[in-house]
mmCIF file of C-alpha atoms in Angstrom:
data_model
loop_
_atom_site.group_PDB
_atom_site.id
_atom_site.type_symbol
_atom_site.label_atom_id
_atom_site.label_comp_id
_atom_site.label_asym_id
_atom_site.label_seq_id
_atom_site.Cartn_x
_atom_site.Cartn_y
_atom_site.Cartn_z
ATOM 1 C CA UNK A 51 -27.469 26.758 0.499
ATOM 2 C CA UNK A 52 -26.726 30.169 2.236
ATOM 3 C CA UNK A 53 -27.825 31.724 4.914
ATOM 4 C CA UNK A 54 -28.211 35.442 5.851
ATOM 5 C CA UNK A 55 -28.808 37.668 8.506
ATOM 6 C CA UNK A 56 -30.156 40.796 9.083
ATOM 7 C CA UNK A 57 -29.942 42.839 12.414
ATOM 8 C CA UNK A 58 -32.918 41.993 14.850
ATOM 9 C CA UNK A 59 -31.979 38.347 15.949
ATOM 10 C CA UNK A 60 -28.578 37.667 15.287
ATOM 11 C CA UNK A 61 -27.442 35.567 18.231
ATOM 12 C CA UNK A 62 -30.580 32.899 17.053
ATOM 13 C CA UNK A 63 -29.027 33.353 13.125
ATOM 14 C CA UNK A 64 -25.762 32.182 14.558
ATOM 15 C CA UNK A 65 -27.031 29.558 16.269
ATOM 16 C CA UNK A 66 -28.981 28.142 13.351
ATOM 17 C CA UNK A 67 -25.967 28.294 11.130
ATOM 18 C CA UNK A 68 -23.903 26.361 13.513
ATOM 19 C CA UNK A 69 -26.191 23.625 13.942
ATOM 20 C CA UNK A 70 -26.415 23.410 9.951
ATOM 21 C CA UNK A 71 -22.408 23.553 9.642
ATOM 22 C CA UNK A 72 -22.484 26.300 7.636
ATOM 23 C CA UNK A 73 -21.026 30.238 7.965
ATOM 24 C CA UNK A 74 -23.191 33.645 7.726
ATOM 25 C CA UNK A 75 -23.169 34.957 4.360
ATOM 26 C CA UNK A 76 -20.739 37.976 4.466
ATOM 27 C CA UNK A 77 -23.223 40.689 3.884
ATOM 28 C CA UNK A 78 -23.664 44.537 5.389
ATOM 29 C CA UNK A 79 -27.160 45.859 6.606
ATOM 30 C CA UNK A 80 -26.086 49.935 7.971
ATOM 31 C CA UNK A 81 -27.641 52.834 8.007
ATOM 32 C CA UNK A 82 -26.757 56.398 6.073
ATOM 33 C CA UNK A 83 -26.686 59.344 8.641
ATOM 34 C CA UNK A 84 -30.717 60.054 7.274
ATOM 35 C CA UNK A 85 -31.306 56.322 9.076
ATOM 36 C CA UNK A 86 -32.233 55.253 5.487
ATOM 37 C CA UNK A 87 -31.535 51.557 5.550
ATOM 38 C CA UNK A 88 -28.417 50.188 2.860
ATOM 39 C CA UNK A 89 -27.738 46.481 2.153
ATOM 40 C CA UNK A 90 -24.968 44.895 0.221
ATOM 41 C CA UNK A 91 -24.014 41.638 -0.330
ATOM 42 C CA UNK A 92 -20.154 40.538 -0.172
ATOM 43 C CA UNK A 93 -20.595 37.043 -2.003
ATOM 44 C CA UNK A 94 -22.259 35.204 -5.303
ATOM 45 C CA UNK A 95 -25.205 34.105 -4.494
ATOM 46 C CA UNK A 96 -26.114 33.264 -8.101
ATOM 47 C CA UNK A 97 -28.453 29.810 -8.296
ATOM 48 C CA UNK A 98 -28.241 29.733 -4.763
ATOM 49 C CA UNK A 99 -30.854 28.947 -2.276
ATOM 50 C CA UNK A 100 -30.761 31.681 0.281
ATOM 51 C CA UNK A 101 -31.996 31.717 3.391
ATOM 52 C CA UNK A 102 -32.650 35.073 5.255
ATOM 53 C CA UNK A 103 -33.296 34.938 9.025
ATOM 54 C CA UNK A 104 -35.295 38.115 10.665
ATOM 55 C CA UNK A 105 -37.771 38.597 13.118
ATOM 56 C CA UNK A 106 -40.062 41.802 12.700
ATOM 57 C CA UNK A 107 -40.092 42.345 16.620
ATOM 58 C CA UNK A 108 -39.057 45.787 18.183
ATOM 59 C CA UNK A 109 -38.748 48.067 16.236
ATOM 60 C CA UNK A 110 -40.668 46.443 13.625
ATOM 61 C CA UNK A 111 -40.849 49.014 10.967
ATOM 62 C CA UNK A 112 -36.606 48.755 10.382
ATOM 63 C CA UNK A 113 -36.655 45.368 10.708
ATOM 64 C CA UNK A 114 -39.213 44.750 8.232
ATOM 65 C CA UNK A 115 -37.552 47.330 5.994
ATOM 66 C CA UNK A 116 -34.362 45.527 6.624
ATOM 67 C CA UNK A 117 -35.882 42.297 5.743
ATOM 68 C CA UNK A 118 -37.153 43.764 2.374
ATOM 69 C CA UNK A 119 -34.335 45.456 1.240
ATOM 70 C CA UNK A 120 -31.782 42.248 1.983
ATOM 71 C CA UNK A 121 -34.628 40.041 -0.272
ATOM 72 C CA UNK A 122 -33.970 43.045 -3.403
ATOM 73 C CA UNK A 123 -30.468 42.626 -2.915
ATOM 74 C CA UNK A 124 -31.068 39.033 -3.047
ATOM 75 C CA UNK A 125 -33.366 38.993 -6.092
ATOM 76 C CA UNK A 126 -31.316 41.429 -8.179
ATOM 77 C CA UNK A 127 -28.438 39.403 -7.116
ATOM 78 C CA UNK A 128 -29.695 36.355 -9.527
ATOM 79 C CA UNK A 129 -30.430 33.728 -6.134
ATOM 80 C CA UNK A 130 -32.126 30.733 -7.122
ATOM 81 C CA UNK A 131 -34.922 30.723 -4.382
ATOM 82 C CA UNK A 132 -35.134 33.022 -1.278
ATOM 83 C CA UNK A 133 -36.527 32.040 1.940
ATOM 84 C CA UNK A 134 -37.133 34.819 4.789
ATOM 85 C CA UNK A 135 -37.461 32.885 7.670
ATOM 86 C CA UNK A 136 -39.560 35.086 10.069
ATOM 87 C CA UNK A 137 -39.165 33.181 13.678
ATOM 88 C CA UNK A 138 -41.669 35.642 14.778
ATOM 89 C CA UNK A 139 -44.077 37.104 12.457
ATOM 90 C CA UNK A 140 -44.641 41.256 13.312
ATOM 91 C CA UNK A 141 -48.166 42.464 12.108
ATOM 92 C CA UNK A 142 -49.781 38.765 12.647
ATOM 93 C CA UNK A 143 -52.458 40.379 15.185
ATOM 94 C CA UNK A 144 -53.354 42.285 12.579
ATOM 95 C CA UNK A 145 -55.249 39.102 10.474
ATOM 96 C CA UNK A 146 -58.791 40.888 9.784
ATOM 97 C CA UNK A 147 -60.835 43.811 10.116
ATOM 98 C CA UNK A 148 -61.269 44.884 13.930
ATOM 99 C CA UNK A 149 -64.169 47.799 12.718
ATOM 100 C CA UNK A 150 -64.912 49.791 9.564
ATOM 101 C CA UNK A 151 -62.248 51.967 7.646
ATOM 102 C CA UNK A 152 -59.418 49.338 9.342
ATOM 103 C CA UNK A 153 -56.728 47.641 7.549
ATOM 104 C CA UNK A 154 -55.532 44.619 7.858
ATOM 105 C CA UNK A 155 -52.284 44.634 7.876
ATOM 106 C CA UNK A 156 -50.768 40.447 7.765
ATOM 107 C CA UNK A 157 -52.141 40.662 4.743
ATOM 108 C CA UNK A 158 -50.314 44.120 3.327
ATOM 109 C CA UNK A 159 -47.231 42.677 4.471
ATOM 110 C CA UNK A 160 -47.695 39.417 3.199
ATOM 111 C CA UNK A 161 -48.465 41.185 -0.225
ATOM 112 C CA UNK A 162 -44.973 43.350 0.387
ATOM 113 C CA UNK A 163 -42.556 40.061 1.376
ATOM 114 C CA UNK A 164 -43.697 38.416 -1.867
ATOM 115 C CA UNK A 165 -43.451 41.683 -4.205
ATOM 116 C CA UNK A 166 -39.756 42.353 -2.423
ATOM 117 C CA UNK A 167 -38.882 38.748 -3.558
ATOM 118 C CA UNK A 168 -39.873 35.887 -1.201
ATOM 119 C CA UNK A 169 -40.556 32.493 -2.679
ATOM 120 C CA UNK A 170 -40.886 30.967 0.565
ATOM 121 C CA UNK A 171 -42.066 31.912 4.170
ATOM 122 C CA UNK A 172 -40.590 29.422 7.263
ATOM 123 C CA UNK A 173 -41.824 31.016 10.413
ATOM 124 C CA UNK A 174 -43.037 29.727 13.976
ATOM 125 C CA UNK A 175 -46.180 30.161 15.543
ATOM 126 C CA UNK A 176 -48.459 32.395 13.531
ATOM 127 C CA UNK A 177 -50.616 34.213 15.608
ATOM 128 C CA UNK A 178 -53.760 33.173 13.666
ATOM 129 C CA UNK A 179 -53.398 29.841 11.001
ATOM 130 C CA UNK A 180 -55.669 32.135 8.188
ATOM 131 C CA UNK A 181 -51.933 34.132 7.493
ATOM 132 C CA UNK A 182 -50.691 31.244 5.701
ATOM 133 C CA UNK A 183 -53.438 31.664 2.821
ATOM 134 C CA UNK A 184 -52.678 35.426 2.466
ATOM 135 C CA UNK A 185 -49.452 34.778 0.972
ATOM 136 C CA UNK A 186 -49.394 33.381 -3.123
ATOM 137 C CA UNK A 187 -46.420 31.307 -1.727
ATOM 138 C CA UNK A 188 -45.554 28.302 -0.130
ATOM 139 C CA UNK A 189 -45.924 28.913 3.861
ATOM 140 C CA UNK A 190 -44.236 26.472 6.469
ATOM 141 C CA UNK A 191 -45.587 27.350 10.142
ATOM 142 C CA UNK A 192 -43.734 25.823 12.628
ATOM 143 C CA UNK A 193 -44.879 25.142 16.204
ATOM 144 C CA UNK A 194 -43.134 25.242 19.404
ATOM 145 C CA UNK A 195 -45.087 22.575 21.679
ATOM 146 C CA UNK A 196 -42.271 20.035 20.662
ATOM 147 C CA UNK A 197 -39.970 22.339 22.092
ATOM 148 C CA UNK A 198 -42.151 23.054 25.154
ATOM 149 C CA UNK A 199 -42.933 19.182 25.785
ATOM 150 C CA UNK A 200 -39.227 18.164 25.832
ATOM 151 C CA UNK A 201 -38.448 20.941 28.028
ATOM 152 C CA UNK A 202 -41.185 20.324 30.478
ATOM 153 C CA UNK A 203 -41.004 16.361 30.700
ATOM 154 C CA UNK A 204 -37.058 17.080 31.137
ATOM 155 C CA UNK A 205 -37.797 19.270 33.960
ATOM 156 C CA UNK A 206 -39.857 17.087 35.235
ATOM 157 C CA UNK A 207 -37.225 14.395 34.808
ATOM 158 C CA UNK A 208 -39.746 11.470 34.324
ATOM 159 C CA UNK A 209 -37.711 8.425 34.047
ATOM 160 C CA UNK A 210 -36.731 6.998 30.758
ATOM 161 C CA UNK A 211 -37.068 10.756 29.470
ATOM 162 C CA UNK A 212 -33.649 11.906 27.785
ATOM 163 C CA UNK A 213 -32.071 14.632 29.749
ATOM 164 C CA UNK A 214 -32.239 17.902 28.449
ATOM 165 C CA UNK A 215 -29.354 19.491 26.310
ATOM 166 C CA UNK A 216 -29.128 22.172 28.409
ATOM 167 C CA UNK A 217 -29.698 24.069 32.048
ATOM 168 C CA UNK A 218 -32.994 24.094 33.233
ATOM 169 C CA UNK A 219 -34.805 24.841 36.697
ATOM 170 C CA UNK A 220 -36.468 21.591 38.022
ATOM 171 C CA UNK A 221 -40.573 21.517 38.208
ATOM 172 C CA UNK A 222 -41.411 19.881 41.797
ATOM 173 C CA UNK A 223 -45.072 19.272 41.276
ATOM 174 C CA UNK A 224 -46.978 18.341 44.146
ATOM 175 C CA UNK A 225 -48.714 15.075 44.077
ATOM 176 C CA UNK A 226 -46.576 13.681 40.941
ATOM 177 C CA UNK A 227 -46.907 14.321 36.878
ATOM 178 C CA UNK A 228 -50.706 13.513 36.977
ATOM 179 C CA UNK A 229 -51.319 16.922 38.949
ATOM 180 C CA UNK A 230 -50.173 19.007 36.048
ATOM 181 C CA UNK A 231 -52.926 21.025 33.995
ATOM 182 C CA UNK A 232 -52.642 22.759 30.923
ATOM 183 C CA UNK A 233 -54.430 26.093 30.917
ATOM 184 C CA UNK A 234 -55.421 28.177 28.090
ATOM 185 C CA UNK A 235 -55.431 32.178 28.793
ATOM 186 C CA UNK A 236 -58.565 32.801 26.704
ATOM 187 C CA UNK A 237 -60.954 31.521 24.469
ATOM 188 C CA UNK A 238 -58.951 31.374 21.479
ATOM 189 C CA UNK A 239 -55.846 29.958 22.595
ATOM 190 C CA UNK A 240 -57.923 26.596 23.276
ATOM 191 C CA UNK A 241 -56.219 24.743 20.436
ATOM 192 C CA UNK A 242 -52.866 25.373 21.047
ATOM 193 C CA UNK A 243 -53.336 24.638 24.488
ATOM 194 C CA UNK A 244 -55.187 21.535 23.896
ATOM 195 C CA UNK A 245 -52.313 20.101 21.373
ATOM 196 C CA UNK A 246 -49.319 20.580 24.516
ATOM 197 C CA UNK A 247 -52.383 18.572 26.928
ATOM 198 C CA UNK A 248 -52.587 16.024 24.447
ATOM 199 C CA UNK A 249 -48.844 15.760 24.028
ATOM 200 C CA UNK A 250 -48.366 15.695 27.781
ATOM 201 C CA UNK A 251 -51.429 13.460 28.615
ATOM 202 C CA UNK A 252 -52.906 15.844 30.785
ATOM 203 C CA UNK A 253 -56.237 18.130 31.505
ATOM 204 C CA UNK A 254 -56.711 21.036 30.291
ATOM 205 C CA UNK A 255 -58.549 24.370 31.915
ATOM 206 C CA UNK A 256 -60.038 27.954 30.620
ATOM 207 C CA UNK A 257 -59.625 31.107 31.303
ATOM 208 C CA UNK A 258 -62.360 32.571 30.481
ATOM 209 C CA UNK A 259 -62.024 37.059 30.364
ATOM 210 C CA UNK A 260 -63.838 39.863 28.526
ATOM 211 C CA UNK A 261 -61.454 42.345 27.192
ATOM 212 C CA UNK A 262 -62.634 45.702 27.013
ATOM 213 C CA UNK A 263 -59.971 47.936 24.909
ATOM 214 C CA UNK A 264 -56.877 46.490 23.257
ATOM 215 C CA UNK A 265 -54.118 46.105 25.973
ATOM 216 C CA UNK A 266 -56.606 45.460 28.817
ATOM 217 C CA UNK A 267 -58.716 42.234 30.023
ATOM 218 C CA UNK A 268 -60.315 41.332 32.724
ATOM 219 C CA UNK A 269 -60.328 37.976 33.991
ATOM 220 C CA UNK A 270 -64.114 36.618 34.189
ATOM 221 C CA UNK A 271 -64.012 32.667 34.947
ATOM 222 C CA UNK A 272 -61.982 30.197 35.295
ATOM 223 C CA UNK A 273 -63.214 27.080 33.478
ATOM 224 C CA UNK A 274 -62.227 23.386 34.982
ATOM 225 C CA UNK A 275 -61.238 22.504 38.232
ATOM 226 C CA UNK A 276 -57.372 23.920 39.382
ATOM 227 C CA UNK A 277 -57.863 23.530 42.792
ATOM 228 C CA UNK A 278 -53.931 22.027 44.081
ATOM 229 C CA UNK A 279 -53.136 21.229 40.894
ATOM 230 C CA UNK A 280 -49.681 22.675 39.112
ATOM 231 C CA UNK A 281 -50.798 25.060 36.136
ATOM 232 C CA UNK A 282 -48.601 25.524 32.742
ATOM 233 C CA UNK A 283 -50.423 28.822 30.752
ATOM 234 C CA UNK A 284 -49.684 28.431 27.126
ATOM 235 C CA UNK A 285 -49.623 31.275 24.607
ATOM 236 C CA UNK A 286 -48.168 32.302 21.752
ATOM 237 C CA UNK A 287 -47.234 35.896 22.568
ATOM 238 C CA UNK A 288 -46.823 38.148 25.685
ATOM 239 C CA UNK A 289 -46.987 41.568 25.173
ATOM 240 C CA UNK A 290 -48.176 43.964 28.044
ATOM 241 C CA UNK A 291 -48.559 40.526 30.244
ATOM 242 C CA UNK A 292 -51.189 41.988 31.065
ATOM 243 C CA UNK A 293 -53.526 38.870 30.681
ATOM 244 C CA UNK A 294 -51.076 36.609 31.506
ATOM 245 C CA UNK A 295 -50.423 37.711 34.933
ATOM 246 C CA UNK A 296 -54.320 38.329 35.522
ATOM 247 C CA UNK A 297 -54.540 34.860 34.348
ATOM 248 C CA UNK A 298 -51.746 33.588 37.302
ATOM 249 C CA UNK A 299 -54.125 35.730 39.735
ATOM 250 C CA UNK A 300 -56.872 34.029 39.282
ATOM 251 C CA UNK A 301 -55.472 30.463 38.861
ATOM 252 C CA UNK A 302 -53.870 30.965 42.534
ATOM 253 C CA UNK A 303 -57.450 32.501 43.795
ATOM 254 C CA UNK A 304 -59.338 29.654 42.422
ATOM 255 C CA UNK A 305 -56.724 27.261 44.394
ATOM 256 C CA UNK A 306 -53.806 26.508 41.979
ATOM 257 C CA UNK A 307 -50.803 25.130 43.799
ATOM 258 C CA UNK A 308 -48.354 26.956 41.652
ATOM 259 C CA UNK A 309 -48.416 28.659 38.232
ATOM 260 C CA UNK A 310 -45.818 28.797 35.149
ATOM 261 C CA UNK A 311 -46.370 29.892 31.720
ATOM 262 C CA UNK A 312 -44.727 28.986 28.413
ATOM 263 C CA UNK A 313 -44.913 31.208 25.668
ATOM 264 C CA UNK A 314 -43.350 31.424 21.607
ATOM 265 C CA UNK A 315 -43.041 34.937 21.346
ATOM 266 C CA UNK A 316 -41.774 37.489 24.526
ATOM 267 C CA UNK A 317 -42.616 40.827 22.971
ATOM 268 C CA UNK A 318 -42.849 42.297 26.342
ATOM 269 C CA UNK A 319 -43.138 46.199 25.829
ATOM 270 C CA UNK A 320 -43.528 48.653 28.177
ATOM 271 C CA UNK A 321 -42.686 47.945 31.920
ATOM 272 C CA UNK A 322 -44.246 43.774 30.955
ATOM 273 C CA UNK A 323 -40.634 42.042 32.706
ATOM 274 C CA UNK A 324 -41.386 44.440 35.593
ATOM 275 C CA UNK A 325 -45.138 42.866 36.147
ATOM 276 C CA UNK A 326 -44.329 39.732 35.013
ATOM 277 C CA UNK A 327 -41.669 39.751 38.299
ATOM 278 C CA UNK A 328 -44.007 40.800 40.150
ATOM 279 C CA UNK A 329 -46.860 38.464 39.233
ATOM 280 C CA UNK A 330 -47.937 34.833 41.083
ATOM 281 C CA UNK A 331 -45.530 33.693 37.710
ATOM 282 C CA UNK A 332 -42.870 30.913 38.837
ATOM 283 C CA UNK A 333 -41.477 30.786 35.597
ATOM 284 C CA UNK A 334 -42.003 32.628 32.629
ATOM 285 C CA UNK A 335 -40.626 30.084 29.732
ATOM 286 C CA UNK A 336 -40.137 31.909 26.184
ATOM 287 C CA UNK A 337 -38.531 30.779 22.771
ATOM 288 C CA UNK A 338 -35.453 32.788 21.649
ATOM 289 C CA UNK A 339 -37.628 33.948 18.276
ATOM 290 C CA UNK A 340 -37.524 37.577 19.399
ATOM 291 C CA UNK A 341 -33.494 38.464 21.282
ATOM 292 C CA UNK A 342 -33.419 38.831 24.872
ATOM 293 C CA UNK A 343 -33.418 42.184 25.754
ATOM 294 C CA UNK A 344 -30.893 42.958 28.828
ATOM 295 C CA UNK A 345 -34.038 43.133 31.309
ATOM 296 C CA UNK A 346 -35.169 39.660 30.363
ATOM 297 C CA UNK A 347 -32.052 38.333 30.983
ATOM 298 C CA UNK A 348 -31.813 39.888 34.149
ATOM 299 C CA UNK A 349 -34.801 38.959 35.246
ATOM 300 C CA UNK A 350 -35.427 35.819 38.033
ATOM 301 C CA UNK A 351 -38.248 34.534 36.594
ATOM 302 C CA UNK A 352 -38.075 34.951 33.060
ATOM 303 C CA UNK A 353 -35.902 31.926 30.763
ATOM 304 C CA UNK A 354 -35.269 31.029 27.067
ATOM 305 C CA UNK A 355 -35.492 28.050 25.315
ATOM 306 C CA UNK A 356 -33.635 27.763 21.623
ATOM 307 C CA UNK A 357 -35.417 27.245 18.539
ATOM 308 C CA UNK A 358 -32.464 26.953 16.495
ATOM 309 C CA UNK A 359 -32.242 22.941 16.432
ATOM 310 C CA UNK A 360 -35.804 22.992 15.157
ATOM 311 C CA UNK A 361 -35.372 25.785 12.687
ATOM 312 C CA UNK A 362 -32.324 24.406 11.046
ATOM 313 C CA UNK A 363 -34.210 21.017 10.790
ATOM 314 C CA UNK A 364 -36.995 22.911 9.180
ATOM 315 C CA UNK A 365 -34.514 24.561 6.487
ATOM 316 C CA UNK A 366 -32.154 21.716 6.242
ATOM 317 C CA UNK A 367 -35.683 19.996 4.416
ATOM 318 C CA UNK A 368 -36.716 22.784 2.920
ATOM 319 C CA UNK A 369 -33.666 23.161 1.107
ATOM 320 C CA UNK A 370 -33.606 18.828 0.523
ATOM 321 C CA UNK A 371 -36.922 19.331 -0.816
ATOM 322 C CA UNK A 372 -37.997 16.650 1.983
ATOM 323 C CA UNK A 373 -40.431 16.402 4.967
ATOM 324 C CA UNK A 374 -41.459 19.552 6.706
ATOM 325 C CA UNK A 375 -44.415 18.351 8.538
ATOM 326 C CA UNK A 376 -42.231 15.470 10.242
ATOM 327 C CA UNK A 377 -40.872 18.619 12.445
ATOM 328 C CA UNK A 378 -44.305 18.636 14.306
ATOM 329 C CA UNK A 379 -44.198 15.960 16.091
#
């Protein structure tokens, strides 16, 4: 087993490979003065099972080209099975046609990963589950509401409830644990949101919004009863937080005693860590599937949780040929 990095995420690629034991693969990803992308490989990797880690965040188009080129290096380089482990999956909101004469795009790169050299995908969180049957290839899609449970009964420190591993801000919620609710931003988020109430054994509210362009929404209705209760938005990517703050707004109009969010994948492009400051947001709770850029770190209101316990358990069985699925509980 090996385990290889490329560029966009490699504080989370160290991580993983220290919880497995096991040392980066020596290998180069630079660029020629044209920005033309080169790879090379400083080890066998003959009959080995390779694992390559690389989000296709910001900017996507490299690190997808990145991604490619390491798996032809890879497959030219005689490895026994290769695994690109995508923590976050670029192009995902892209699953069907939006209008006539549009692509769709998950599927185009799905096509690409597999003709580069994939035999395996391991990512977290897909944007929408129909990805996993555009690829020819076995797909493992991991979730993060194990990660988000732990970290929110630890914060709550309910008693009998390990401590958690790590620092976290404590969640005073007025009137005890049974005051939490779990709130889905929209519509389609319900299930997701539903499966973190279930795990947490609380209710579970709707935003309802219309959205009228891409990058815009407008919050219509909230749907369930928030009034004093502590609100947890769940989603599984922030962007413009555009919706996610107008989401906050309205929970605290409609009566909400306090609202935090917990979300896989901070994108957050354009001046989002600026609004998200500035938004009714106690806490902004993200995964470390795309790096913290220097403003999220800086930021008061914004936090990280690791993935790299979960991913390594995910490869660890991959490579074992054991139990993936056991991970989702």
């Amino acid at each position: 087993m090996k385990i290889v990095a490329c560029n966009s995420n490699l504080p989370l690629a160290e991580k993983v490979a220290a919880e497995l034991g096991l040392p980066l693969c020596n290998a180069t990803v630079r660029r020629f003065a044209d920005m033309e992308i080169f790879v090379e490989i400083h080890e066998n990797v003959r009959g080995e099972d390779v694992f390559v880690i690389q989000s296709t965040c910001s900017p996507t188009n490299d690190n997808l080209m990145e991604l490619l080129i390491m798996l032809d290096a890879l497959r030219r380089g005689s490895a026994r099975r290769i695994t690109a482990v995508m923590p976050y999956f670029g192009y995902a909101r892209q699953d069907r046609k939006s209008g006539p004469r549009t692509p769709i795009s998950a599927k185009l790169v799905a096509n690409i990963l597999v003709e580069a050299g994939a035999n395996r995908l391991l990512t977290m969180d897909l944007h929408a589950m129909q990805i996993q049957g555009f690829f020819d290839i076995p797909v493992d899609n991991l979730y993060a509401a194990p990660l988000f449970t732990r970290d929110i009964r630890g914060r709550m420190k309910l008693e009998g409830e390990p401590p958690l591993p790590y620092d976290a801000p404590p969640m005073d919620i007025p009137g005890g644990p049974h005051n939490l609710m779990i709130v889905s931003p929209d519509v389609g988020g319900v299930v997701r949101a539903r499966q973190l109430a279930q795990r947490l054994n609380v209710d579970l509210a709707i935003i309802d919004k219309r959205r009228e362009r891409a990058g815009v929404s407008e919050v219509m209705n909230v749907i369930g009863d928030v009034r004093g209760r502590y609100c947890i938005l769940v989603d599984d990517i922030v962007d413009s937080g555009g919706s996610l703050c107008n989401a906050a707004e309205a929970l605290m109009k409609h009566g909400a005693a306090a609202v935090e969010a917990y979300v896989t994948h901070g994108v957050l492009t354009g001046s989002a860590v600026s609004r998200v400051g500035q938004s009714p947001l106690g806490m902004l709770t993200l995964t470390d599937s795309i790096k913290a850029t220097e403003a999220v770190k800086d930021a008061a209101n914004i936090r990280q949780i690791s993935t790299a316990a979960l991913i390594s358990r995910a490869m660890q069985a991959i490579s074992d040929e054991s139990s993936v699925s056991s991970l989702f509980d």
